[in-house]
PDB file of C-alpha atoms and ligand atoms in Angstrom:
ATOM      1  CA  MET A   1      -2.651 -37.617  21.818  1.00 79.00           C
ATOM      2  CA  ASN A   2      -1.267 -40.802  23.336  1.00 86.00           C
ATOM      3  CA  LYS A   3      -2.947 -42.229  26.425  1.00 91.00           C
ATOM      4  CA  LYS A   4      -0.007 -41.761  28.770  1.00 93.00           C
ATOM      5  CA  GLN A   5       0.339 -38.092  27.860  1.00 94.00           C
ATOM      6  CA  LEU A   6      -3.386 -37.545  28.167  1.00 94.00           C
ATOM      7  CA  ARG A   7      -3.388 -39.067  31.652  1.00 96.00           C
ATOM      8  CA  GLU A   8      -0.658 -36.621  32.646  1.00 96.00           C
ATOM      9  CA  TYR A   9      -2.719 -33.676  31.421  1.00 96.00           C
ATOM     10  CA  GLU A  10      -5.743 -35.056  33.273  1.00 96.00           C
ATOM     11  CA  GLN A  11      -3.681 -35.171  36.458  1.00 96.00           C
ATOM     12  CA  ILE A  12      -2.533 -31.588  35.955  1.00 96.00           C
ATOM     13  CA  ALA A  13      -6.095 -30.452  35.163  1.00 96.00           C
ATOM     14  CA  GLN A  14      -7.409 -32.177  38.264  1.00 96.00           C
ATOM     15  CA  ARG A  15      -4.839 -30.454  40.457  1.00 96.00           C
ATOM     16  CA  LEU A  16      -5.820 -27.084  38.939  1.00 96.00           C
ATOM     17  CA  GLY A  17      -9.561 -27.718  39.192  1.00 95.00           C
ATOM     18  CA  LEU A  18      -9.860 -27.522  35.400  1.00 96.00           C
ATOM     19  CA  ALA A  19     -10.687 -30.028  32.658  1.00 95.00           C
ATOM     20  CA  ALA A  20      -8.455 -31.699  30.064  1.00 95.00           C
ATOM     21  CA  ASP A  21      -9.789 -32.098  26.533  1.00 94.00           C
ATOM     22  CA  PRO A  22      -9.771 -35.848  25.739  1.00 92.00           C
ATOM     23  CA  GLU A  23      -8.706 -35.251  22.104  1.00 88.00           C
ATOM     24  CA  THR A  24      -5.852 -32.797  22.520  1.00 90.00           C
ATOM     25  CA  GLY A  25      -5.083 -32.784  26.236  1.00 94.00           C
ATOM     26  CA  VAL A  26      -5.568 -29.003  26.274  1.00 96.00           C
ATOM     27  CA  ILE A  27      -6.432 -27.953  29.836  1.00 96.00           C
ATOM     28  CA  HIS A  28      -9.170 -25.372  30.107  1.00 96.00           C
ATOM     29  CA  GLY A  29     -11.776 -23.832  32.351  1.00 96.00           C
ATOM     30  CA  ALA A  30     -12.410 -20.779  34.488  1.00 95.00           C
ATOM     31  CA  LYS A  31     -10.332 -19.537  37.406  1.00 95.00           C
ATOM     32  CA  ASP A  32     -11.523 -16.662  39.553  1.00 95.00           C
ATOM     33  CA  GLY A  33     -13.863 -15.616  36.758  1.00 94.00           C
ATOM     34  CA  TYR A  34     -11.137 -15.604  34.077  1.00 96.00           C
ATOM     35  CA  ALA A  35     -11.217 -17.993  31.138  1.00 96.00           C
ATOM     36  CA  VAL A  36      -7.925 -19.888  31.105  1.00 97.00           C
ATOM     37  CA  LEU A  37      -6.255 -22.462  28.910  1.00 97.00           C
ATOM     38  CA  LEU A  38      -3.027 -24.438  29.343  1.00 97.00           C
ATOM     39  CA  TYR A  39      -1.330 -26.274  26.517  1.00 97.00           C
ATOM     40  CA  ALA A  40       2.065 -27.344  25.261  1.00 96.00           C
ATOM     41  CA  PRO A  41       2.930 -25.061  22.292  1.00 94.00           C
ATOM     42  CA  ASN A  42       5.636 -27.498  21.206  1.00 91.00           C
ATOM     43  CA  ALA A  43       4.364 -31.069  20.896  1.00 87.00           C
ATOM     44  CA  LYS A  44       7.927 -32.314  21.295  1.00 89.00           C
ATOM     45  CA  ALA A  45       8.099 -30.789  24.772  1.00 93.00           C
ATOM     46  CA  PRO A  46       4.720 -31.877  26.194  1.00 94.00           C
ATOM     47  CA  ARG A  47       5.590 -30.815  29.733  1.00 95.00           C
ATOM     48  CA  VAL A  48       6.529 -27.254  28.844  1.00 96.00           C
ATOM     49  CA  LEU A  49       3.171 -25.593  29.213  1.00 97.00           C
ATOM     50  CA  GLN A  50       1.858 -22.153  28.459  1.00 97.00           C
ATOM     51  CA  ILE A  51      -1.016 -20.440  30.252  1.00 97.00           C
ATOM     52  CA  LEU A  52      -3.403 -18.208  28.319  1.00 97.00           C
ATOM     53  CA  LEU A  53      -5.723 -15.986  30.331  1.00 97.00           C
ATOM     54  CA  ALA A  54      -8.389 -13.841  28.678  1.00 97.00           C
ATOM     55  CA  ALA A  55      -8.440 -10.360  30.201  1.00 96.00           C
ATOM     56  CA  LYS A  56      -7.945  -6.703  29.353  1.00 96.00           C
ATOM     57  CA  ARG A  57      -6.915  -3.460  30.961  1.00 95.00           C
ATOM     58  CA  GLU A  58      -6.546   0.052  29.622  1.00 93.00           C
ATOM     59  CA  GLN A  59      -2.819   0.124  30.414  1.00 93.00           C
ATOM     60  CA  PRO A  60      -0.891  -2.739  28.905  1.00 93.00           C
ATOM     61  CA  LEU A  61       1.106  -4.959  31.216  1.00 94.00           C
ATOM     62  CA  SER A  62       4.243  -3.049  32.250  1.00 95.00           C
ATOM     63  CA  ALA A  63       7.787  -4.359  32.234  1.00 95.00           C
ATOM     64  CA  ASP A  64       7.879  -3.910  36.017  1.00 95.00           C
ATOM     65  CA  GLU A  65       4.789  -6.035  36.484  1.00 95.00           C
ATOM     66  CA  LYS A  66       6.302  -8.771  34.333  1.00 95.00           C
ATOM     67  CA  LYS A  67       9.551  -8.615  36.245  1.00 94.00           C
ATOM     68  CA  THR A  68       7.860  -8.695  39.639  1.00 95.00           C
ATOM     69  CA  LEU A  69       5.798 -11.727  38.725  1.00 95.00           C
ATOM     70  CA  ARG A  70       8.818 -13.603  37.419  1.00 93.00           C
ATOM     71  CA  ALA A  71      10.774 -12.711  40.558  1.00 94.00           C
ATOM     72  CA  ASN A  72       7.975 -13.906  42.842  1.00 94.00           C
ATOM     73  CA  CYS A  73       7.088 -17.011  40.896  1.00 95.00           C
ATOM     74  CA  LYS A  74       9.964 -19.146  39.668  1.00 94.00           C
ATOM     75  CA  ALA A  75       7.566 -21.429  37.792  1.00 95.00           C
ATOM     76  CA  VAL A  76       6.950 -18.700  35.190  1.00 96.00           C
ATOM     77  CA  THR A  77       9.792 -18.297  32.678  1.00 96.00           C
ATOM     78  CA  ALA A  78       8.144 -15.615  30.548  1.00 95.00           C
ATOM     79  CA  LEU A  79       5.070 -13.416  30.751  1.00 96.00           C
ATOM     80  CA  ASN A  80       3.626 -11.469  27.847  1.00 95.00           C
ATOM     81  CA  GLN A  81       0.484  -9.698  26.841  1.00 95.00           C
ATOM     82  CA  ARG A  82      -0.835 -10.426  23.367  1.00 94.00           C
ATOM     83  CA  GLY A  83      -3.824  -8.208  22.818  1.00 94.00           C
ATOM     84  CA  ASN A  84      -6.394  -9.264  25.402  1.00 96.00           C
ATOM     85  CA  LEU A  85      -4.489 -12.407  26.354  1.00 96.00           C
ATOM     86  CA  LEU A  86      -1.955 -12.817  29.110  1.00 96.00           C
ATOM     87  CA  ALA A  87       0.457 -15.572  28.112  1.00 97.00           C
ATOM     88  CA  ALA A  88       2.793 -17.165  30.649  1.00 97.00           C
ATOM     89  CA  SER A  89       5.365 -19.825  29.782  1.00 97.00           C
ATOM     90  CA  LEU A  90       6.029 -22.363  32.506  1.00 97.00           C
ATOM     91  CA  ARG A  91       9.026 -24.357  33.576  1.00 95.00           C
ATOM     92  CA  GLY A  92       8.732 -28.047  32.702  1.00 91.00           C
ATOM     93  CA  GLY A  93      10.365 -31.093  34.244  1.00 92.00           C
ATOM     94  CA  SER A  94       9.222 -34.275  35.914  1.00 95.00           C
ATOM     95  CA  LEU A  95       5.472 -34.760  36.156  1.00 95.00           C
ATOM     96  CA  ASP A  96       5.464 -33.626  39.788  1.00 95.00           C
ATOM     97  CA  LYS A  97       7.464 -30.516  38.934  1.00 96.00           C
ATOM     98  CA  THR A  98       5.216 -29.786  35.949  1.00 96.00           C
ATOM     99  CA  ILE A  99       2.093 -30.067  38.107  1.00 96.00           C
ATOM    100  CA  ALA A 100       3.633 -27.839  40.775  1.00 96.00           C
ATOM    101  CA  ALA A 101       4.726 -25.283  38.166  1.00 96.00           C
ATOM    102  CA  ALA A 102       1.255 -25.253  36.575  1.00 97.00           C
ATOM    103  CA  ALA A 103      -0.456 -24.719  39.939  1.00 97.00           C
ATOM    104  CA  GLU A 104       1.992 -22.070  41.069  1.00 97.00           C
ATOM    105  CA  GLY A 105       2.074 -20.298  37.690  1.00 97.00           C
ATOM    106  CA  LEU A 106      -1.688 -20.257  37.282  1.00 97.00           C
ATOM    107  CA  ASP A 107      -2.212 -18.852  40.782  1.00 97.00           C
ATOM    108  CA  ALA A 108       0.379 -16.158  40.141  1.00 97.00           C
ATOM    109  CA  VAL A 109      -1.084 -15.101  36.786  1.00 97.00           C
ATOM    110  CA  VAL A 110      -4.692 -15.088  38.036  1.00 97.00           C
ATOM    111  CA  ASP A 111      -3.590 -13.192  41.125  1.00 96.00           C
ATOM    112  CA  LEU A 112      -1.770 -10.606  39.015  1.00 96.00           C
ATOM    113  CA  ALA A 113      -4.796 -10.175  36.736  1.00 96.00           C
ATOM    114  CA  ARG A 114      -7.146  -9.703  39.668  1.00 96.00           C
ATOM    115  CA  ARG A 115      -4.945  -7.367  41.694  1.00 95.00           C
ATOM    116  CA  SER A 116      -3.879  -5.274  38.711  1.00 95.00           C
ATOM    117  CA  GLY A 117      -7.375  -4.525  37.481  1.00 95.00           C
ATOM    118  CA  PHE A 118      -7.620  -6.822  34.475  1.00 96.00           C
ATOM    119  CA  ALA A 119     -11.229  -7.484  33.490  1.00 96.00           C
ATOM    120  CA  ALA A 120     -12.256 -10.850  32.107  1.00 96.00           C
ATOM    121  CA  CYS A 121     -13.184 -10.499  28.443  1.00 96.00           C
ATOM    122  CA  CYS A 122     -13.229 -12.170  25.074  1.00 96.00           C
ATOM    123  CA  PRO A 123      -9.711 -11.769  23.619  1.00 95.00           C
ATOM    124  CA  ARG A 124     -10.944 -11.243  20.073  1.00 94.00           C
ATOM    125  CA  CYS A 125     -13.754  -8.688  20.366  1.00 95.00           C
ATOM    126  CA  GLY A 126     -12.717  -7.327  23.760  1.00 95.00           C
ATOM    127  CA  ARG A 127     -16.281  -7.357  25.090  1.00 95.00           C
ATOM    128  CA  GLU A 128     -16.661  -8.409  28.707  1.00 95.00           C
ATOM    129  CA  GLU A 129     -18.426 -11.582  27.684  1.00 92.00           C
ATOM    130  CA  PRO A 130     -17.615 -15.022  29.056  1.00 92.00           C
ATOM    131  CA  ALA A 131     -14.977 -16.619  26.859  1.00 94.00           C
ATOM    132  CA  ALA A 132     -14.241 -20.342  26.620  1.00 94.00           C
ATOM    133  CA  ALA A 133     -11.567 -22.532  25.114  1.00 95.00           C
ATOM    134  CA  CYS A 134     -11.873 -23.714  21.547  1.00 93.00           C
ATOM    135  CA  ASP A 135      -9.900 -25.636  18.970  1.00 91.00           C
ATOM    136  CA  LEU A 136      -9.791 -23.900  15.585  1.00 87.00           C
ATOM    137  CA  GLY A 137      -8.208 -26.639  13.515  1.00 81.00           C
ATOM    138  CA  GLY A 138      -5.247 -27.033  15.860  1.00 84.00           C
ATOM    139  CA  ASN A 139      -5.098 -23.413  17.071  1.00 88.00           C
ATOM    140  CA  TYR A 140      -6.209 -23.228  20.672  1.00 93.00           C
ATOM    141  CA  THR A 141      -7.695 -20.002  21.902  1.00 93.00           C
ATOM    142  CA  LEU A 142     -10.375 -18.469  24.086  1.00 95.00           C
ATOM    143  CA  LEU A 143     -13.435 -16.892  22.459  1.00 95.00           C
ATOM    144  CA  CYS A 144     -16.891 -15.637  23.361  1.00 95.00           C
ATOM    145  CA  ASP A 145     -19.906 -17.301  21.738  1.00 93.00           C
ATOM    146  CA  ASP A 146     -20.250 -14.707  18.969  1.00 94.00           C
ATOM    147  CA  CYS A 147     -16.571 -14.785  18.088  1.00 94.00           C
ATOM    148  CA  PHE A 148     -16.535 -18.571  18.128  1.00 93.00           C
ATOM    149  CA  ALA A 149     -19.505 -18.649  15.793  1.00 91.00           C
ATOM    150  CA  ALA A 150     -17.691 -16.359  13.338  1.00 91.00           C
ATOM    151  CA  ALA A 151     -14.150 -17.675  13.672  1.00 87.00           C
ATOM    152  CA  GLY A 152     -15.330 -21.267  13.883  1.00 81.00           C
ATOM    153  CA  GLN A 153     -17.220 -20.882  10.631  1.00 84.00           C
ATOM    154  CA  ALA A 154     -14.191 -19.465   8.845  1.00 86.00           C
ATOM    155  CA  ALA A 155     -11.828 -22.091  10.246  1.00 83.00           C
ATOM    156  CA  GLU A 156     -14.215 -24.873   9.333  1.00 81.00           C
ATOM    157  CA  THR A 157     -14.566 -23.684   5.754  1.00 84.00           C
ATOM    158  CA  LYS A 158     -10.789 -23.566   5.453  1.00 80.00           C
ATOM    159  CA  LEU A 159     -10.493 -27.042   6.919  1.00 76.00           C
ATOM    160  CA  GLN A 160     -13.087 -28.449   4.558  1.00 78.00           C
ATOM    161  CA  GLU A 161     -11.341 -26.893   1.568  1.00 77.00           C
ATOM    162  CA  LYS A 162      -8.083 -28.460   2.642  1.00 72.00           C
ATOM    163  CA  ASN A 163      -9.653 -31.870   3.117  1.00 70.00           C
ATOM    164  CA  ALA A 164     -11.559 -31.652  -0.130  1.00 71.00           C
ATOM    165  CA  ARG A 165      -8.384 -31.038  -2.061  1.00 72.00           C
ATOM    166  CA  ARG A 166      -8.177 -34.062  -4.303  1.00 77.00           C
ATOM    167  CA  GLU A 167      -5.062 -36.057  -4.743  1.00 82.00           C
ATOM    168  CA  ASN A 168      -4.081 -35.708  -8.392  1.00 88.00           C
ATOM    169  CA  VAL A 169      -2.494 -39.120  -8.965  1.00 90.00           C
ATOM    170  CA  VAL A 170      -1.491 -38.485 -12.594  1.00 93.00           C
ATOM    171  CA  GLY A 171       0.163 -35.213 -11.577  1.00 93.00           C
ATOM    172  CA  GLY A 172       1.802 -37.080  -8.723  1.00 93.00           C
ATOM    173  CA  ILE A 173       3.284 -39.701 -11.033  1.00 95.00           C
ATOM    174  CA  VAL A 174       4.680 -36.974 -13.285  1.00 96.00           C
ATOM    175  CA  GLY A 175       6.074 -35.225 -10.209  1.00 95.00           C
ATOM    176  CA  ALA A 176       7.635 -38.420  -8.901  1.00 95.00           C
ATOM    177  CA  LEU A 177       9.196 -39.122 -12.315  1.00 95.00           C
ATOM    178  CA  LEU A 178      10.609 -35.602 -12.579  1.00 96.00           C
ATOM    179  CA  GLY A 179      11.904 -35.785  -9.027  1.00 94.00           C
ATOM    180  CA  SER A 180      13.451 -39.197  -9.607  1.00 94.00           C
ATOM    181  CA  LEU A 181      15.113 -37.844 -12.745  1.00 94.00           C
ATOM    182  CA  VAL A 182      16.924 -35.323 -10.575  1.00 92.00           C
ATOM    183  CA  GLY A 183      17.880 -38.198  -8.271  1.00 90.00           C
ATOM    184  CA  GLY A 184      18.986 -40.329 -11.229  1.00 91.00           C
ATOM    185  CA  ILE A 185      21.146 -37.575 -12.694  1.00 91.00           C
ATOM    186  CA  SER A 186      22.723 -37.002  -9.287  1.00 88.00           C
ATOM    187  CA  ILE A 187      23.533 -40.719  -9.028  1.00 86.00           C
ATOM    188  CA  ILE A 188      25.421 -40.534 -12.341  1.00 87.00           C
ATOM    189  CA  VAL A 189      27.075 -37.158 -11.787  1.00 89.00           C
ATOM    190  CA  LEU A 190      28.172 -37.869  -8.220  1.00 86.00           C
ATOM    191  CA  SER A 191      29.456 -41.293  -9.204  1.00 83.00           C
ATOM    192  CA  ARG A 192      31.478 -39.668 -12.054  1.00 83.00           C
ATOM    193  CA  LEU A 193      32.970 -37.344  -9.443  1.00 84.00           C
ATOM    194  CA  GLY A 194      33.905 -40.355  -7.365  1.00 77.00           C
ATOM    195  CA  TYR A 195      31.475 -39.850  -4.497  1.00 74.00           C
ATOM    196  CA  VAL A 196      29.846 -42.729  -2.691  1.00 63.00           C
ATOM    197  CA  ALA A 197      26.190 -43.466  -3.033  1.00 66.00           C
ATOM    198  CA  VAL A 198      25.060 -41.821   0.221  1.00 74.00           C
ATOM    199  CA  LEU A 199      24.147 -38.398  -1.065  1.00 82.00           C
ATOM    200  CA  SER A 200      22.640 -39.499  -4.364  1.00 82.00           C
ATOM    201  CA  GLY A 201      20.529 -42.116  -2.591  1.00 82.00           C
ATOM    202  CA  ILE A 202      19.179 -39.524  -0.180  1.00 84.00           C
ATOM    203  CA  LEU A 203      18.566 -37.078  -3.041  1.00 87.00           C
ATOM    204  CA  MET A 204      16.626 -39.750  -4.924  1.00 88.00           C
ATOM    205  CA  GLY A 205      14.443 -40.413  -1.893  1.00 88.00           C
ATOM    206  CA  VAL A 206      13.776 -36.756  -1.149  1.00 88.00           C
ATOM    207  CA  CYS A 207      13.241 -35.536  -4.743  1.00 92.00           C
ATOM    208  CA  THR A 208      10.858 -38.329  -5.738  1.00 92.00           C
ATOM    209  CA  THR A 209       8.563 -38.043  -2.723  1.00 90.00           C
ATOM    210  CA  LYS A 210       8.644 -34.238  -2.817  1.00 91.00           C
ATOM    211  CA  GLY A 211       7.899 -34.335  -6.560  1.00 94.00           C
ATOM    212  CA  TYR A 212       4.881 -36.530  -5.988  1.00 92.00           C
ATOM    213  CA  GLU A 213       3.561 -34.388  -3.150  1.00 88.00           C
ATOM    214  CA  LEU A 214       3.995 -31.140  -5.065  1.00 90.00           C
ATOM    215  CA  LEU A 215       2.178 -32.175  -8.235  1.00 92.00           C
ATOM    216  CA  ALA A 216      -0.407 -34.443  -6.595  1.00 89.00           C
ATOM    217  CA  GLY A 217      -1.409 -31.787  -4.071  1.00 84.00           C
ATOM    218  CA  LYS A 218      -1.045 -34.183  -1.164  1.00 81.00           C
ATOM    219  CA  MET A 219       0.580 -37.408  -0.115  1.00 81.00           C
ATOM    220  CA  SER A 220      -1.337 -40.596   0.619  1.00 81.00           C
ATOM    221  CA  LYS A 221      -0.534 -44.272   1.070  1.00 83.00           C
ATOM    222  CA  LYS A 222      -1.095 -44.693  -2.651  1.00 86.00           C
ATOM    223  CA  GLY A 223       1.298 -41.831  -3.344  1.00 89.00           C
ATOM    224  CA  ALA A 224       3.888 -43.365  -1.055  1.00 89.00           C
ATOM    225  CA  ALA A 225       3.637 -46.682  -2.914  1.00 90.00           C
ATOM    226  CA  ILE A 226       3.904 -44.982  -6.322  1.00 93.00           C
ATOM    227  CA  SER A 227       6.898 -42.916  -5.199  1.00 92.00           C
ATOM    228  CA  LEU A 228       8.601 -46.021  -3.896  1.00 91.00           C
ATOM    229  CA  VAL A 229       8.140 -47.939  -7.162  1.00 94.00           C
ATOM    230  CA  VAL A 230       9.375 -44.967  -9.218  1.00 95.00           C
ATOM    231  CA  MET A 231      12.421 -44.631  -6.971  1.00 92.00           C
ATOM    232  CA  LEU A 232      13.292 -48.315  -7.169  1.00 92.00           C
ATOM    233  CA  LEU A 233      13.010 -48.356 -10.973  1.00 94.00           C
ATOM    234  CA  MET A 234      14.816 -45.077 -11.541  1.00 93.00           C
ATOM    235  CA  THR A 235      17.641 -46.042  -9.185  1.00 90.00           C
ATOM    236  CA  TRP A 236      18.040 -49.358 -11.028  1.00 91.00           C
ATOM    237  CA  PHE A 237      18.091 -47.534 -14.352  1.00 92.00           C
ATOM    238  CA  ALA A 238      20.459 -44.767 -13.262  1.00 90.00           C
ATOM    239  CA  ASP A 239      22.869 -47.242 -11.713  1.00 88.00           C
ATOM    240  CA  ARG A 240      22.939 -49.286 -14.951  1.00 90.00           C
ATOM    241  CA  LEU A 241      23.444 -46.152 -16.998  1.00 91.00           C
ATOM    242  CA  ASP A 242      26.325 -45.218 -14.738  1.00 89.00           C
ATOM    243  CA  TRP A 243      27.949 -48.582 -15.484  1.00 88.00           C
ATOM    244  CA  ALA A 244      27.183 -48.189 -19.193  1.00 92.00           C
ATOM    245  CA  ILE A 245      29.096 -44.888 -19.228  1.00 91.00           C
ATOM    246  CA  VAL A 246      32.125 -46.611 -17.689  1.00 87.00           C
ATOM    247  CA  ILE A 247      31.932 -49.495 -20.161  1.00 88.00           C
ATOM    248  CA  ALA A 248      31.424 -47.194 -23.133  1.00 90.00           C
ATOM    249  CA  SER A 249      34.522 -45.185 -22.304  1.00 88.00           C
ATOM    250  CA  GLU A 250      36.632 -48.267 -21.468  1.00 86.00           C
ATOM    251  CA  LEU A 251      35.677 -50.282 -24.535  1.00 84.00           C
ATOM    252  CA  GLY A 252      35.075 -47.416 -26.913  1.00 87.00           C
ATOM    253  CA  VAL A 253      31.607 -48.607 -27.901  1.00 87.00           C
ATOM    254  CA  GLY A 254      28.300 -46.785 -27.954  1.00 89.00           C
ATOM    255  CA  LEU A 255      26.351 -46.050 -24.768  1.00 88.00           C
ATOM    256  CA  PHE A 256      23.306 -47.953 -25.937  1.00 90.00           C
ATOM    257  CA  GLU A 257      25.314 -51.093 -26.776  1.00 90.00           C
ATOM    258  CA  SER A 258      27.151 -50.822 -23.469  1.00 90.00           C
ATOM    259  CA  TYR A 259      23.862 -50.576 -21.593  1.00 90.00           C
ATOM    260  CA  GLN A 260      22.536 -53.648 -23.313  1.00 89.00           C
ATOM    261  CA  ALA A 261      25.769 -55.570 -22.691  1.00 88.00           C
ATOM    262  CA  ILE A 262      25.697 -55.178 -18.896  1.00 89.00           C
ATOM    263  CA  GLY A 263      23.569 -58.281 -18.379  1.00 88.00           C
ATOM    264  CA  GLN A 264      25.967 -60.386 -20.457  1.00 88.00           C
ATOM    265  CA  LEU A 265      29.074 -58.905 -18.868  1.00 88.00           C
ATOM    266  CA  LEU A 266      27.654 -59.741 -15.439  1.00 89.00           C
ATOM    267  CA  ALA A 267      26.853 -63.280 -16.522  1.00 90.00           C
ATOM    268  CA  LEU A 268      30.357 -63.716 -17.941  1.00 89.00           C
ATOM    269  CA  GLY A 269      31.939 -62.337 -14.799  1.00 87.00           C
ATOM    270  CA  ALA A 270      33.536 -59.453 -16.715  1.00 85.00           C
ATOM    271  CA  ILE A 271      31.764 -57.191 -14.246  1.00 85.00           C
ATOM    272  CA  ASP A 272      32.169 -58.490 -10.716  1.00 89.00           C
ATOM    273  CA  SER A 273      28.594 -59.136  -9.656  1.00 88.00           C
ATOM    274  CA  GLY A 274      29.517 -58.612  -5.988  1.00 90.00           C
ATOM    275  CA  THR A 275      30.683 -55.080  -6.738  1.00 87.00           C
ATOM    276  CA  TYR A 276      27.741 -54.382  -9.002  1.00 88.00           C
ATOM    277  CA  TYR A 277      25.006 -55.517  -6.626  1.00 90.00           C
ATOM    278  CA  GLY A 278      26.855 -54.268  -3.572  1.00 88.00           C
ATOM    279  CA  ASN A 279      26.916 -50.779  -5.002  1.00 83.00           C
ATOM    280  CA  LEU A 280      23.283 -50.995  -6.048  1.00 86.00           C
ATOM    281  CA  ALA A 281      22.243 -52.213  -2.613  1.00 88.00           C
ATOM    282  CA  MET A 282      24.076 -49.295  -1.045  1.00 85.00           C
ATOM    283  CA  VAL A 283      22.236 -46.777  -3.252  1.00 82.00           C
ATOM    284  CA  TYR A 284      18.964 -48.459  -2.308  1.00 87.00           C
ATOM    285  CA  VAL A 285      19.721 -48.308   1.396  1.00 88.00           C
ATOM    286  CA  PHE A 286      20.508 -44.605   1.273  1.00 84.00           C
ATOM    287  CA  MET A 287      17.545 -43.966  -0.975  1.00 83.00           C
ATOM    288  CA  LEU A 288      15.340 -45.393   1.783  1.00 86.00           C
ATOM    289  CA  VAL A 289      17.199 -43.317   4.378  1.00 85.00           C
ATOM    290  CA  GLY A 290      16.230 -40.241   2.371  1.00 80.00           C
ATOM    291  CA  ALA A 291      12.718 -41.339   1.502  1.00 82.00           C
ATOM    292  CA  ILE A 292      11.367 -42.843   4.710  1.00 84.00           C
ATOM    293  CA  PRO A 293      11.363 -39.681   6.840  1.00 81.00           C
ATOM    294  CA  MET A 294       9.738 -37.779   3.950  1.00 75.00           C
ATOM    295  CA  LEU A 295       7.059 -40.415   3.449  1.00 79.00           C
ATOM    296  CA  TRP A 296       6.547 -40.736   7.181  1.00 81.00           C
ATOM    297  CA  SER A 297       6.055 -37.042   7.795  1.00 71.00           C
ATOM    298  CA  ALA A 298       3.913 -36.620   4.675  1.00 66.00           C
ATOM    299  CA  LEU A 299       1.634 -39.476   5.700  1.00 71.00           C
ATOM    300  CA  ARG A 300       1.442 -38.296   9.287  1.00 70.00           C
ATOM    301  CA  SER A 301       0.545 -34.726   8.426  1.00 62.00           C
ATOM    302  CA  SER A 302      -2.187 -35.904   6.063  1.00 59.00           C
ATOM    303  CA  LYS A 303      -3.587 -38.110   8.818  1.00 53.00           C
ATOM    304  CA  VAL A 304      -3.939 -35.494  11.543  1.00 52.00           C
ATOM    305  CA  ALA A 305      -7.657 -34.958  11.863  1.00 59.00           C
ATOM    306  CA  ALA A 306      -8.220 -31.303  12.505  1.00 71.00           C
ATOM    307  CA  ARG A 307     -11.468 -30.110  13.997  1.00 80.00           C
ATOM    308  CA  VAL A 308     -13.220 -26.916  14.902  1.00 84.00           C
ATOM    309  CA  CYS A 309     -15.053 -26.987  18.194  1.00 88.00           C
ATOM    310  CA  ARG A 310     -15.471 -25.717  21.699  1.00 89.00           C
ATOM    311  CA  LEU A 311     -13.322 -27.738  24.092  1.00 89.00           C
ATOM    312  CA  GLY A 312     -15.263 -29.812  26.583  1.00 76.00           C
ATOM    313  CA  ASP A 313     -18.452 -29.387  24.645  1.00 60.00           C
ATOM    314  CA  SER A 314     -19.304 -32.933  23.659  1.00 46.00           C
ATOM    315  CA  ASN A 315     -22.485 -32.077  21.806  1.00 40.00           C
ATOM    316  CA  SER A 316     -21.081 -29.128  19.885  1.00 41.00           C
ATOM    317  CA  SER A 317     -22.370 -28.622  16.390  1.00 39.00           C
ATOM    318  CA  ALA A 318     -18.833 -28.526  15.053  1.00 40.00           C
ATOM    319  CA  ALA A 319     -17.936 -31.042  12.445  1.00 39.00           C
ATOM    320  CA  GLN A 320     -15.199 -33.490  13.192  1.00 39.00           C
ATOM    321  CA  LEU A 321     -13.395 -33.821   9.902  1.00 37.00           C
TER     322      LEU A 321
HETATM  323 ZN1   ZN B 401     -15.746 -12.148  21.276  1.00 75.36          ZN
END
């Protein structure tokens, strides 16, 4: 969570009389006796918030009730009941509009719950126990103490297993080589078909990094470096082989001899070095275009530190992994 975004959530929380979690910015607390939580389900739209309110009623929320609330409160774009949770999506916009929508939406949802006979409860077990916000490895929900103890345990075990998964470097190298082979073949085949280097470069980048990640089990900085070296070498090799095929067919000599002759032909000027290196540089550029987003997202997702804890509970027993 970046500082600017967190400050926004703190402002919203303050206006609502709730608290913002300093790690995730998730806004949580109690309103009129109901446990509530506000968060942005889509990190790319941080001002489009959703309200979760823990409550139950014998009769599920009716379509009329949903419609009436939406008609009376323009801040709410959708209202649904998921088990013992009322979920309301809010309109986003400028910070001021987002704050206003959060205040208006929360009042409307709490008001509806109170007037329509919804009883505060734990969403998971349904008992009328006080529920509070928690972070189960990136899933935000409201749980009573017993449910948190059980669900938290399970989520933590899962998280630990995921983190304990070792990076198999040897497997990763094999994966990167296999992936780069696909990229290398595509460089040759696409070049034979007369296509420019764009697609084969991107394929090289994507296949090599994906190959590493698949067989290594996860991607790390080391994996990124290995993938990059494999890509650079394989692209060099495939590009030379591509030239060797041209030379072999032009001169009617063997592929192996042609491959070996490239250095000499370049030195003699029989192959225009501008064309040769220009083409190679282009493949490299597009290879990076394909590889960088893959490496970036792989490294980012391995860096996200998930945790299992109660929000706003600084001395929780939960491990921060
Ligand atoms: Zn419970």
